[in-house]
Every structure is written in C-alpha cells, then in structure tokens.
Amino acid sequence: MSNDFQRRLIAEFRANGGALGGRFEGWPLAVLTTTGARTGRSREVILGFLEIDGNGVVVASANGADRNPAWYHNIRRNPRVTVETGDETYPAMAAIPRGAEYEKLFARVVAEAPGYGEYQARATREIPVVVLHRIDKRGKGMGDWLVEVHQWFRDELRALRDQADRLADGSATALVWPKPDLAQEMRAHCLGFCAALRRHHTGEDSAVFPALAGQFPALAPVLQQLSGQHQEVARLQESIRELVDGFVPGESDPVRLRTELERLASELEAHFAFEEQAVVTALNATAAAPPTA
Ligand SMILES: [Fe+2]
Ligand SMILES: [Fe+2]
C-alpha cells in the first residue's frame, strides 16, 4: 500500500470515527503509531484490527509479502505505540508472542479472519502477530509487584546495616560487648536475606527476563546488562557471607563488615532503580501481579 494511499485512508478513518467505505467497508481497522526504527520519527499505519482476550491484535502480514512490514521492525526496536480504534485512542506496549503462545494466537486470528491464513500459506516467512497491551487502564501488574519486592529488600538491608552498626558500637565501647547472640542474630538474618535475594535474581534470570526478551526484543540488551549486575551482587553477597560467618565479637573488625554492607546497599539500589526503569512498564502491561497469600 503506497504511503499516499495510507495517508488518505487514515484521514478518512479519522473523519468517520474509524469507518471506511469502498473495499474496506465493514472492516475492523486501527491506526497504529510507532516510532521509526531508523528515523526515530512518529510513523502511522492503518491495519486490520482484532480483539482477542481483551487485547488489540494486529498481524504483520504485509498482504502476504516476503518481508515483514516497516511497522513491525519499529516495534521490535521500540514497543511503545499508540492505538486508534475509531472509538478510542490509547497507549500500548506491543508484544510479540513466541512459540506455543504464538501458535495458539495465530490459530485464533485465522479463525476470526481467515484471510490471514491465506497470506501465511503464500508467504515464505512466519507471519508475526502482535498483541497491543494497553497501559493506561489496568489493575495491579507484575511490575508494581516487582517494585514491592525490591522495597522489601531495601528495608531488610537497612535493618541489616542497623544490626551491623550495633555490632560496631558494641565492640568500640566494651570488650565483652557485643554479646555473642548479637553476632549470631546477624548471621541468621544475613543468611535469610541473601537466600531470598539469590532466589529473586535466579527467578529473573531464568524466567522473567527470557519471557520479556522474547516478547519485547528491544529490551534484550538491557536485560543482559541486568543479569550481569546480578553476578556482581552475588560476588558482594559472598564476601559479606564470609565476613559474617567468620565474625568473632571483640576480635573481628565490624567496620569492614559495615563497609561491605554499604557497598552492597548502593550496588543493589542502583540495580533496582535501573531494573525498575527498564522493565516495570513491560511487566505491568503483560502480566497481573501474583495473588497475595
Ligand atoms: Fe534484578
Ligand atoms: Fe529485581
């Protein structure tokens, strides 16, 4: 479809509340605004539009051509889009389902609009399907939940640092202080915190991040960076564990432990902030928060 023709159709679509005449009469359509992968400029395209399980769905069929359309390349680079259905206009995250999820969705698409099956039969590529998750209307999402989990880690780490402060103060004021059970408490607390943090990062590396990278290719490089940070944090945790394990009240240097905890806190804060900025929108758009026990 030529650009000129596209422009005319989009103007007609907007003038008539989403309805087109002629050979497009009665077709459910939407205008999708993406950001040009090369130009960074706003790009509009009018597409066949389906609604499946409450989400808008568009198909990168390009009328069965052998190459994916430009708008599809754009959303691979930047998934933030605007959707105009004629009734309403909303911001969305454009996700690309993979594997079994794709197969299931494509079958649903073909069941509703058999023309896409004909395009697929003709094309030499697998025709991608894109799910438009609106981001303006939603309940509590997985991203919100992630922020809460991070907050729990922040609070726990603050408590650990307070404990280390008490250890340090105690050693400075009296030889018999801190009491051995204070060091013991610290050890137990540290162990619990570190195990929880390891589980959190393992879950991200093995499940959350691969799922996100599949659906939002634009996120892949930043997710790799985040996994690298998990390794950094794991090294710091290991050094703290050694310090805490070998801590003898009255003998060991509590300042060193305190310094290492401070390093972990700032490293972790930077990691959480970067992670939240990178993935919260995509997580909120694609998954609801897990039910609270
Ligand atoms: Fe993380
Ligand atoms: Fe995290």
mmCIF file of N, CA and C and ligand atoms in Angstrom, residues 150 200-201 204 209 226 230 271 275, ligand 1:
data_model
loop_
_atom_site.group_PDB
_atom_site.id
_atom_site.type_symbol
_atom_site.label_atom_id
_atom_site.label_comp_id
_atom_site.label_asym_id
_atom_site.label_seq_id
_atom_site.Cartn_x
_atom_site.Cartn_y
_atom_site.Cartn_z
ATOM 1 N N HIS A 150 11.267 -5.324 45.644
ATOM 2 C CA HIS A 150 12.508 -4.548 45.811
ATOM 3 C C HIS A 150 12.460 -3.739 47.107
ATOM 4 N N HIS A 200 15.400 -14.403 44.171
ATOM 5 C CA HIS A 200 14.796 -13.338 43.361
ATOM 6 C C HIS A 200 15.553 -13.188 42.034
ATOM 7 N N HIS A 201 16.868 -13.132 42.118
ATOM 8 C CA HIS A 201 17.659 -12.938 40.897
ATOM 9 C C HIS A 201 17.643 -14.161 39.994
ATOM 10 N N GLU A 204 14.481 -14.041 38.074
ATOM 11 C CA GLU A 204 14.556 -13.053 36.990
ATOM 12 C C GLU A 204 15.356 -13.606 35.819
ATOM 13 N N PHE A 209 13.150 -12.564 32.747
ATOM 14 C CA PHE A 209 13.884 -11.883 31.682
ATOM 15 C C PHE A 209 13.760 -12.590 30.319
ATOM 16 N N LEU A 226 21.336 -6.311 33.096
ATOM 17 C CA LEU A 226 20.787 -6.549 34.435
ATOM 18 C C LEU A 226 21.259 -7.888 34.991
ATOM 19 N N HIS A 230 23.407 -8.903 38.409
ATOM 20 C CA HIS A 230 23.089 -9.952 39.393
ATOM 21 C C HIS A 230 24.370 -10.676 39.816
ATOM 22 N N HIS A 271 21.020 -1.109 41.021
ATOM 23 C CA HIS A 271 20.453 -2.199 40.221
ATOM 24 C C HIS A 271 18.920 -2.139 40.215
ATOM 25 N N GLU A 275 16.640 -1.525 36.971
ATOM 26 C CA GLU A 275 15.718 -2.594 36.589
ATOM 27 C C GLU A 275 14.272 -2.080 36.533
HETATM 28 FE FE FE B 1 17.351 -7.888 39.277
#
